[in-house]
Amino acid sequence: MLHDEVVARIRDQLIEGRIAPGARIPERELCQTLDISRTPLREALKVLAAEGHVVLLPNRGARAAKLTLADVRDLFEVSAALESAGGELACQRITDAELAFIAARHAEMEAHYTARDMRAYYACNRAIHEAIMRASGNAVLIGIYESVSARIRRARYVAPMTEPHWRSALQEHAAMLNALERRDGPMLAMILKTHLRHKGSEVERAGFATL
Amino acid sequence: MLHDEVVARIRDQLIEGRIAPGARIPERELCQTLDISRTPLREALKVLAAEGHVVLLPNRGARAAKLTLADVRDLFEVSAALESAGGELACQRITDAELAFIAARHAEMEAHYTARDMRAYYACNRAIHEAIMRASGNAVLIGIYESVSARIRRARYVAPMTEPHWRSALQEHAAMLNALERRDGPMLAMILKTHLRHKGSEVERAGFATL
DNA sequence: ATAACCAATTTTGAATGCAATTTTGCTATT
DNA sequence: AATAGCAAAATTGCATTCAAAATTGGTTAT
């Protein structure tokens, strides 16, 4: 198994909560599960620590990072900054094909809203946000966005949207698509910032304590 | 030596260009220099690869990352996004003490400009930008900013400012301080964005090809 | 003379082994 | 019964070792 694959596998376990936040990471056990020895596992843990998914205590092993309320606030603030910048750049650089892709996902998303299929809705929602970031054409920005998104994802799992928030989120998305089509960068940046602030406060309110 | 210290030491060598961009990293030699064995060194290289300072080629070793023109453009765009967001948050959260510290550094910086001491000027400049980011109170933002700044730093070394650009940079800094004092977040964000765009295009123009 | 191929050397990637630190469980004392 | 102290066990961190892959140098054939 390749190094990056080991990192990705463990990261997935952390994001999906299969390794509980704050839990000690059983080095021995993971070695058996992944069928690798301690050396490559420890290399992976060091990388995950640099990414913020894991906390390393000297001589006391690795623990799955625990998101505090402050962390969630910080992550959403950063995400807002990254996405608004990405949106602004996307308006300068997006191709018609990319725009069509986003419009298609948006249409799907509206259907999922009507059908009250929240899981499918989330998938479209995420695809749209990622597509906008890709359209920014900025590899560094995309990389950091993915890293921050991964850390946020766990927090979002435990925060199902309320109906009124869901409706207004959809309206914000419609406005986003409109701004993108008009290549109105500052407008899209503003909408995304607001959109992310709403998402953030929703997550912070809705039983985030359970993490 | 602690793991983080190993990472920091190698990172410094990369940033300062003591290990040339694109150069193969002599694993053996570094082991002797740092007086550690290959295991901790390799762990450090993996972390530095995750940070973007090093490129790892499977079965073919590590190389110091080489900044392309696209990388520099990307990094400055991201830095602009991070700093403008940081500035906006700082306006909400900055303390009088932090503001006084920045004002003092700004005064020093003007003196260094008058004395045409570019090295001292740069030190103040960096202290101010870092102080603004710290005042944002967002640990995640600060961490990402430091990482991006580190990658940018090498590019800046080779781009000495021209006199007219220096003068206008100083004016922008004066405007920044003014916006901070008035806690005018949107204004500070705008100035920082412009300031970073100027810095970026200056670096991109000025003999960046030498990297 | 150049290019292709093959062997020798070097280098990478991973497993194992060993010393040091921490944690755990037991005993003894209050 | 509860706590402090101590010894045993486990775990961490690093050095060493070993197999696999890549690079290097030399030789041969065109």
Coordinates of C-alpha atoms (C1' of nucleotides) in Angstrom, one line a residue:
Chain A
M1 CA 0.0 0.0 0.0
L2 CA 1.3 3.5 -0.9
H3 CA 2.1 6.1 1.7
D4 CA -0.6 8.5 0.6
E5 CA -3.1 5.8 0.6
V6 CA -2.3 5.0 4.3
V7 CA -2.7 8.6 5.1
A8 CA -6.0 8.8 3.2
R9 CA -7.4 5.7 4.8
I10 CA -6.7 6.9 8.4
R11 CA -8.0 10.4 7.6
D12 CA -11.2 8.9 6.4
Q13 CA -11.6 6.9 9.6
L14 CA -11.1 10.1 11.5
I15 CA -13.5 12.3 9.4
E16 CA -16.2 9.7 9.5
G17 CA -15.8 9.4 13.2
R18 CA -14.9 5.7 13.1
I19 CA -12.1 6.8 15.3
A20 CA -13.8 8.9 18.0
P21 CA -12.6 12.4 18.6
G22 CA -10.2 12.5 21.5
A23 CA -9.7 8.7 21.4
R24 CA -6.3 7.3 21.7
I25 CA -5.2 5.9 18.4
P26 CA -4.2 2.3 18.9
E27 CA -1.0 2.1 17.0
R28 CA -0.7 -1.7 17.2
E29 CA -4.3 -2.3 16.1
L30 CA -4.1 0.0 13.1
C31 CA -0.9 -1.7 12.0
Q32 CA -2.8 -5.0 11.9
T33 CA -5.9 -3.5 10.2
L34 CA -3.9 -1.8 7.5
D35 CA -1.3 -4.7 7.4
I36 CA 1.7 -2.4 7.7
S37 CA 4.4 -2.0 10.2
R38 CA 4.8 0.8 12.7
T39 CA 7.3 2.9 10.6
P40 CA 4.9 3.8 7.8
L41 CA 2.0 4.2 10.2
R42 CA 4.0 6.6 12.3
E43 CA 4.9 8.6 9.2
A44 CA 1.2 8.8 8.3
L45 CA 0.3 10.0 11.9
K46 CA 2.9 12.8 11.7
V47 CA 1.4 14.0 8.4
L48 CA -2.2 13.8 9.9
A49 CA -0.9 15.8 12.9
A50 CA 0.4 18.5 10.6
E51 CA -3.0 18.6 8.9
G52 CA -4.7 19.0 12.3
H53 CA -6.6 15.7 12.3
V54 CA -4.5 14.2 15.0
V55 CA -2.8 15.5 18.1
L56 CA 0.6 14.1 19.0
L57 CA 1.7 14.1 22.6
P58 CA 5.4 13.5 23.1
N59 CA 6.0 10.0 24.5
R60 CA 2.3 9.6 25.0
G61 CA 1.0 8.7 21.6
A62 CA -1.5 10.0 19.1
R63 CA -5.1 11.1 19.7
A64 CA -7.8 11.9 17.3
A65 CA -8.2 15.7 17.3
K66 CA -11.3 16.9 19.2
L67 CA -13.1 19.9 17.7
T68 CA -13.9 22.6 20.2
L69 CA -16.5 25.2 19.6
A70 CA -13.6 27.7 18.9
D71 CA -12.2 25.3 16.3
V72 CA -15.6 25.2 14.5
R73 CA -15.9 28.9 14.6
D74 CA -12.3 29.3 13.3
L75 CA -12.8 26.7 10.5
F76 CA -15.9 28.3 9.2
E77 CA -14.4 31.8 9.2
V78 CA -11.4 30.4 7.2
S79 CA -13.7 28.5 4.9
A80 CA -15.7 31.7 4.3
A81 CA -12.5 33.5 3.4
L82 CA -11.3 30.7 1.1
E83 CA -14.6 30.2 -0.7
S84 CA -15.3 33.9 -1.2
A85 CA -11.8 34.3 -2.7
G86 CA -12.3 31.2 -4.8
G87 CA -15.7 32.4 -6.0
E88 CA -14.2 35.7 -7.0
L89 CA -11.4 34.1 -9.0
A90 CA -13.9 31.6 -10.5
C91 CA -15.8 34.4 -12.0
Q92 CA -12.7 35.5 -13.8
R93 CA -11.7 32.0 -15.0
I94 CA -14.7 29.7 -15.2
T95 CA -15.4 28.0 -18.5
D96 CA -18.8 27.4 -20.0
A97 CA -18.5 23.7 -19.4
E98 CA -17.7 24.2 -15.7
L99 CA -20.6 26.6 -15.4
A100 CA -22.9 24.1 -17.1
F101 CA -21.8 21.4 -14.7
I102 CA -22.6 23.6 -11.7
A103 CA -26.0 24.6 -13.1
A104 CA -26.8 20.9 -13.6
R105 CA -25.9 20.1 -10.0
H106 CA -28.0 23.0 -8.9
A107 CA -31.0 21.8 -10.7
E108 CA -30.5 18.3 -9.1
M109 CA -30.2 19.9 -5.7
E110 CA -33.5 21.7 -6.0
A111 CA -35.1 18.5 -6.9
H112 CA -33.6 16.8 -3.8
Y113 CA -34.9 19.7 -1.7
T114 CA -38.4 19.2 -3.1
A115 CA -38.1 15.5 -2.3
R116 CA -36.7 16.3 1.1
D117 CA -33.7 14.0 0.4
M118 CA -31.2 15.6 2.6
R119 CA -28.4 13.2 1.9
A120 CA -28.6 13.6 -1.8
Y121 CA -29.0 17.4 -1.3
Y122 CA -25.7 17.4 0.7
A123 CA -23.9 15.5 -2.0
C124 CA -25.0 18.1 -4.7
N125 CA -24.2 21.0 -2.3
R126 CA -20.7 19.7 -1.8
A127 CA -20.2 19.1 -5.5
I128 CA -21.2 22.7 -6.3
H129 CA -18.9 24.2 -3.7
E130 CA -16.0 22.0 -4.8
A131 CA -16.7 22.8 -8.5
I132 CA -16.6 26.6 -7.8
M133 CA -13.3 26.1 -6.0
R134 CA -11.9 24.1 -8.9
A135 CA -13.0 26.8 -11.3
S136 CA -10.8 29.3 -9.3
G137 CA -7.8 27.7 -11.1
N138 CA -5.7 28.1 -8.0
A139 CA -4.1 24.9 -6.9
V140 CA -2.9 26.2 -3.6
L141 CA -6.3 27.5 -2.7
I142 CA -8.0 24.2 -3.7
G143 CA -5.5 22.2 -1.6
I144 CA -6.1 24.3 1.5
Y145 CA -9.8 24.4 1.0
E146 CA -9.9 20.6 0.8
S147 CA -7.9 20.3 4.0
V148 CA -10.2 22.8 5.9
S149 CA -13.3 21.1 4.5
A150 CA -12.2 17.7 5.7
R151 CA -11.8 19.1 9.2
I152 CA -15.2 20.7 9.1
R153 CA -17.0 17.7 7.7
R154 CA -17.2 15.9 11.0
A155 CA -18.9 18.9 12.6
R156 CA -21.4 19.1 9.8
Y157 CA -22.4 15.5 10.2
V158 CA -24.1 16.2 13.5
A159 CA -25.9 19.3 12.4
P160 CA -29.0 18.5 10.3
M161 CA -30.4 21.6 8.8
T162 CA -33.7 23.0 10.0
E163 CA -36.4 23.6 7.4
P164 CA -36.2 27.5 7.3
H165 CA -32.4 27.4 7.1
W166 CA -32.6 24.8 4.3
R167 CA -34.9 27.0 2.3
S168 CA -32.8 30.1 2.7
A169 CA -29.6 28.1 1.9
L170 CA -31.2 27.1 -1.4
Q171 CA -32.1 30.7 -2.1
E172 CA -28.5 31.7 -1.5
H173 CA -27.4 29.0 -3.9
A174 CA -29.7 30.3 -6.5
A175 CA -28.1 33.7 -6.1
M176 CA -24.7 32.2 -6.3
L177 CA -25.5 30.6 -9.6
N178 CA -26.8 33.8 -10.9
A179 CA -23.8 35.8 -9.9
L180 CA -21.5 33.1 -11.4
E181 CA -23.5 33.3 -14.7
R182 CA -23.0 37.1 -14.7
R183 CA -19.3 36.6 -13.8
D184 CA -20.0 39.1 -10.9
G185 CA -17.0 38.2 -8.7
P186 CA -17.6 40.7 -5.8
M187 CA -21.2 39.7 -5.6
L188 CA -20.5 36.0 -5.6
A189 CA -17.8 36.6 -2.9
M190 CA -20.3 38.4 -0.8
I191 CA -23.0 35.7 -1.1
L192 CA -20.5 32.9 -0.3
K193 CA -19.3 34.8 2.8
T194 CA -22.9 35.2 4.0
H195 CA -23.7 31.6 3.0
L196 CA -20.8 30.3 5.0
R197 CA -21.6 32.5 8.0
H198 CA -25.1 31.0 8.1
K199 CA -23.8 27.5 7.8
G200 CA -21.3 28.1 10.5
S201 CA -23.7 29.6 13.0
E202 CA -26.2 26.8 12.2
V203 CA -23.6 24.2 13.1
E204 CA -22.4 26.1 16.2
R205 CA -26.0 26.3 17.4
A206 CA -27.3 22.8 16.5
G207 CA -26.1 20.4 19.1
F208 CA -22.5 20.7 18.3
A209 CA -21.9 19.9 21.9
T210 CA -22.2 16.2 21.0
L211 CA -18.7 16.2 19.5
Chain B
M1 CA 16.3 16.8 19.3
L2 CA 12.5 17.0 19.1
H3 CA 10.5 16.0 16.1
D4 CA 9.1 19.5 15.5
E5 CA 12.6 20.9 15.8
V6 CA 13.9 18.7 13.0
V7 CA 11.0 19.8 10.8
A8 CA 11.6 23.4 11.6
R9 CA 15.4 23.2 10.9
I10 CA 14.9 21.6 7.5
R11 CA 12.1 24.0 6.6
D12 CA 14.4 26.9 7.4
Q13 CA 17.1 25.5 5.2
L14 CA 14.5 25.2 2.4
I15 CA 13.1 28.7 2.9
E16 CA 16.5 30.3 3.1
G17 CA 17.5 28.5 0.0
R18 CA 20.4 26.7 1.7
I19 CA 18.9 23.7 0.0
A20 CA 18.4 24.9 -3.6
P21 CA 14.9 24.6 -5.2
G22 CA 14.6 21.4 -7.2
A23 CA 17.8 20.0 -5.6
R24 CA 17.7 16.4 -4.4
I25 CA 17.7 16.3 -0.7
P26 CA 20.8 14.3 0.5
E27 CA 19.2 12.1 3.1
R28 CA 22.4 10.7 4.3
E29 CA 24.1 14.1 4.6
L30 CA 21.2 15.6 6.5
C31 CA 21.2 12.7 8.9
Q32 CA 24.8 13.5 9.8
T33 CA 24.3 17.3 10.0
L34 CA 21.3 17.0 12.3
D35 CA 22.8 13.9 14.0
I36 CA 19.7 11.8 13.8
S37 CA 19.0 8.6 12.0
R38 CA 16.9 8.1 8.8
T39 CA 13.7 7.2 10.5
P40 CA 13.0 10.6 12.2
L41 CA 14.4 12.4 9.1
R42 CA 12.0 10.6 6.8
E43 CA 9.1 11.5 9.1
A44 CA 10.1 15.1 8.9
L45 CA 10.3 14.9 5.1
K46 CA 6.8 13.5 4.9
V47 CA 5.5 16.4 6.9
L48 CA 7.4 19.0 4.8
A49 CA 5.9 17.3 1.7
A50 CA 2.4 17.8 3.1
E51 CA 3.3 21.4 3.7
G52 CA 4.4 21.8 0.1
H53 CA 8.1 22.6 0.8
V54 CA 9.3 19.2 -0.5
V55 CA 8.2 17.0 -3.4
L56 CA 8.3 13.2 -2.8
L57 CA 8.8 11.0 -5.8
P58 CA 8.1 7.3 -5.0
N59 CA 11.2 5.3 -4.9
R60 CA 13.1 8.3 -6.1
G61 CA 13.6 10.4 -3.0
A62 CA 12.8 13.9 -1.9
R63 CA 13.5 17.1 -3.8
A64 CA 13.2 20.7 -2.6
A65 CA 10.0 22.1 -4.1
K66 CA 10.6 24.5 -7.0
L67 CA 8.3 27.5 -7.2
T68 CA 6.8 28.1 -10.6
L69 CA 5.3 31.4 -11.7
A70 CA 1.9 29.8 -11.3
D71 CA 2.8 28.8 -7.7
V72 CA 3.8 32.4 -6.8
R73 CA 0.6 33.8 -8.4
D74 CA -1.5 31.2 -6.4
L75 CA 0.3 31.8 -3.2
F76 CA -0.2 35.6 -3.3
E77 CA -3.8 35.2 -4.2
V78 CA -4.3 32.9 -1.2
S79 CA -2.3 35.3 1.0
A80 CA -4.5 38.1 -0.1
A81 CA -7.6 36.2 0.9
L82 CA -6.1 35.1 4.2
E83 CA -4.8 38.6 5.2
S84 CA -8.0 40.4 4.2
A85 CA -10.1 38.0 6.2
G86 CA -7.6 38.3 9.1
G87 CA -7.7 42.1 8.9
E88 CA -11.5 42.1 9.0
L89 CA -11.6 39.9 12.0
A90 CA -8.8 41.8 13.7
C91 CA -10.9 45.0 13.5
Q92 CA -13.5 43.2 15.6
R93 CA -11.1 41.7 18.1
I94 CA -7.9 43.7 18.4
T95 CA -7.0 45.0 21.8
D96 CA -5.5 48.4 22.5
A97 CA -2.2 46.8 23.4
E98 CA -2.0 45.0 20.1
L99 CA -2.9 48.1 18.2
A100 CA -0.2 50.1 20.1
F101 CA 2.3 47.4 19.2
I102 CA 1.4 47.7 15.5
A103 CA 1.6 51.5 15.6
A104 CA 5.0 51.3 17.1
R105 CA 6.3 48.9 14.4
H106 CA 4.8 51.2 11.8
A107 CA 6.7 54.2 13.2
E108 CA 9.9 52.2 13.1
M109 CA 9.2 51.1 9.6
E110 CA 8.8 54.7 8.4
A111 CA 12.2 55.5 10.0
H112 CA 13.8 52.6 8.2
Y113 CA 12.2 53.8 4.9
T114 CA 13.8 57.2 5.5
A115 CA 17.1 55.6 6.2
R116 CA 16.7 53.3 3.2
D117 CA 17.4 50.3 5.4
M118 CA 15.5 47.7 3.4
R119 CA 16.4 44.7 5.7
A120 CA 15.1 46.5 8.8
Y121 CA 12.1 47.7 6.9
Y122 CA 11.2 44.1 5.8
A123 CA 11.5 43.0 9.4
C124 CA 9.0 45.6 10.6
N125 CA 6.8 45.0 7.6
R126 CA 6.6 41.3 8.5
A127 CA 6.0 42.0 12.2
I128 CA 3.1 44.2 11.3
H129 CA 1.4 41.7 9.0
E130 CA 1.9 38.9 11.5
A131 CA 0.6 41.1 14.4
I132 CA -2.6 41.8 12.4
M133 CA -3.1 38.1 11.8
R134 CA -2.5 37.3 15.4
A135 CA -5.1 39.9 16.3
S136 CA -7.6 38.0 14.2
G137 CA -7.9 35.6 17.1
N138 CA -8.3 32.7 14.7
A139 CA -5.8 30.0 15.3
V140 CA -6.6 28.0 12.2
L141 CA -6.2 31.2 10.1
I142 CA -2.9 32.0 11.7
G143 CA -1.6 28.5 11.1
I144 CA -2.5 28.5 7.4
Y145 CA -1.1 32.0 7.0
E146 CA 2.2 31.0 8.5
S147 CA 2.4 28.0 6.2
V148 CA 1.6 30.1 3.1
S149 CA 4.0 32.9 4.2
A150 CA 6.8 30.4 4.6
R151 CA 6.4 29.2 1.1
I152 CA 6.2 32.7 -0.3
R153 CA 9.2 33.9 1.6
R154 CA 11.7 32.4 -0.7
A155 CA 10.1 34.2 -3.7
R156 CA 10.3 37.5 -1.9
Y157 CA 14.0 37.2 -1.1
V158 CA 14.9 37.6 -4.8
A159 CA 12.5 40.5 -5.4
P160 CA 14.0 43.8 -4.0
M161 CA 11.5 46.6 -4.1
T162 CA 11.8 49.4 -6.5
E163 CA 11.7 52.9 -5.0
P164 CA 8.2 53.9 -6.3
H165 CA 6.7 50.6 -5.2
W166 CA 8.3 51.1 -1.8
R167 CA 6.8 54.5 -1.4
S168 CA 3.3 53.4 -2.3
A169 CA 3.6 50.3 -0.1
L170 CA 4.3 52.6 2.8
Q171 CA 1.3 54.6 2.0
E172 CA -0.8 51.5 1.9
H173 CA 0.6 50.6 5.3
A174 CA -0.4 54.0 6.7
A175 CA -3.9 53.5 5.4
M176 CA -4.0 50.1 7.0
L177 CA -3.1 51.5 10.4
N178 CA -5.7 54.1 10.0
A179 CA -8.4 51.6 9.1
L180 CA -7.3 49.4 12.1
E181 CA -7.5 52.4 14.5
R182 CA -11.0 53.1 13.2
R183 CA -11.9 49.4 13.4
D184 CA -13.0 49.6 9.8
G185 CA -13.0 46.0 8.8
P186 CA -14.2 46.1 5.2
M187 CA -11.8 49.0 4.5
L188 CA -8.8 47.2 6.0
A189 CA -9.7 44.1 4.1
M190 CA -9.8 46.0 0.9
I191 CA -6.5 47.7 1.5
L192 CA -4.8 44.5 2.4
K193 CA -6.1 42.8 -0.7
T194 CA -4.8 45.6 -2.9
H195 CA -1.5 45.7 -0.9
L196 CA -1.0 42.0 -1.5
R197 CA -1.9 42.2 -5.2
H198 CA 0.8 44.9 -5.5
K199 CA 3.3 42.8 -3.7
G200 CA 2.5 39.8 -5.8
S201 CA 2.8 41.5 -9.1
E202 CA 6.0 43.1 -8.0
V203 CA 7.5 39.7 -7.2
E204 CA 6.1 38.2 -10.4
R205 CA 7.7 40.9 -12.5
A206 CA 11.0 41.4 -10.7
G207 CA 13.3 38.7 -11.9
F208 CA 11.4 35.8 -10.3
A209 CA 12.8 33.7 -13.1
T210 CA 16.0 33.3 -11.1
L211 CA 14.3 30.8 -8.8
Chain C
dA1 C1' 31.4 7.1 -32.0
dT2 C1' 27.1 6.2 -30.3
dA3 C1' 23.7 3.6 -28.3
dA4 C1' 21.9 -0.3 -25.9
dC5 C1' 22.3 -3.6 -22.4
dC6 C1' 23.9 -5.7 -18.1
dA7 C1' 26.2 -5.9 -13.6
dA8 C1' 27.6 -3.4 -9.5
dT9 C1' 26.6 0.2 -6.4
dT10 C1' 23.7 3.2 -4.2
dT11 C1' 19.4 4.6 -2.3
dT12 C1' 14.8 4.0 -1.0
dG13 C1' 11.0 1.9 1.8
dA14 C1' 9.7 -1.0 5.5
dA15 C1' 10.4 -4.4 9.5
dT16 C1' 12.6 -5.4 13.5
dG17 C1' 15.1 -4.7 17.7
dC18 C1' 16.4 -1.9 21.7
dA19 C1' 16.6 1.7 25.1
dA20 C1' 13.7 5.1 27.5
dT21 C1' 9.5 6.8 29.1
dT22 C1' 4.9 6.1 30.6
dT23 C1' 1.1 3.6 32.2
dT24 C1' -0.9 -0.1 34.9
dG25 C1' -1.6 -3.0 38.7
dC26 C1' -0.2 -4.6 43.1
dT27 C1' 1.2 -4.0 47.8
dA28 C1' 1.8 -1.7 52.0
dT29 C1' 0.7 1.8 55.1
dT30 C1' -2.3 5.1 57.3
Chain D
dA1 C1' -11.1 1.7 52.8
dA2 C1' -8.3 4.9 50.6
dT3 C1' -4.0 6.5 49.0
dA4 C1' 0.9 6.5 48.3
dG5 C1' 4.7 4.1 46.5
dC6 C1' 6.8 0.7 43.7
dA7 C1' 7.6 -2.9 40.4
dA8 C1' 6.0 -5.0 36.1
dA9 C1' 4.2 -4.4 31.6
dA10 C1' 3.3 -1.9 27.7
dT11 C1' 4.2 1.8 24.6
dT12 C1' 6.8 5.2 22.5
dG13 C1' 10.9 6.9 19.8
dC14 C1' 14.8 5.9 17.4
dA15 C1' 18.7 3.1 15.3
dT16 C1' 19.7 -0.6 12.7
dT17 C1' 18.9 -4.0 9.4
dC18 C1' 17.1 -6.1 5.1
dA19 C1' 14.8 -6.5 0.7
dA20 C1' 13.5 -4.0 -3.4
dA21 C1' 14.0 -0.5 -6.7
dA22 C1' 16.7 2.9 -9.1
dT23 C1' 21.0 4.9 -10.6
dT24 C1' 25.6 4.5 -12.2
dG25 C1' 29.4 2.8 -14.8
dG26 C1' 31.3 -0.2 -18.0
dT27 C1' 31.2 -3.2 -21.8
dT28 C1' 29.7 -4.7 -26.3
dA29 C1' 27.5 -4.4 -30.6
dT30 C1' 26.1 -1.6 -34.3

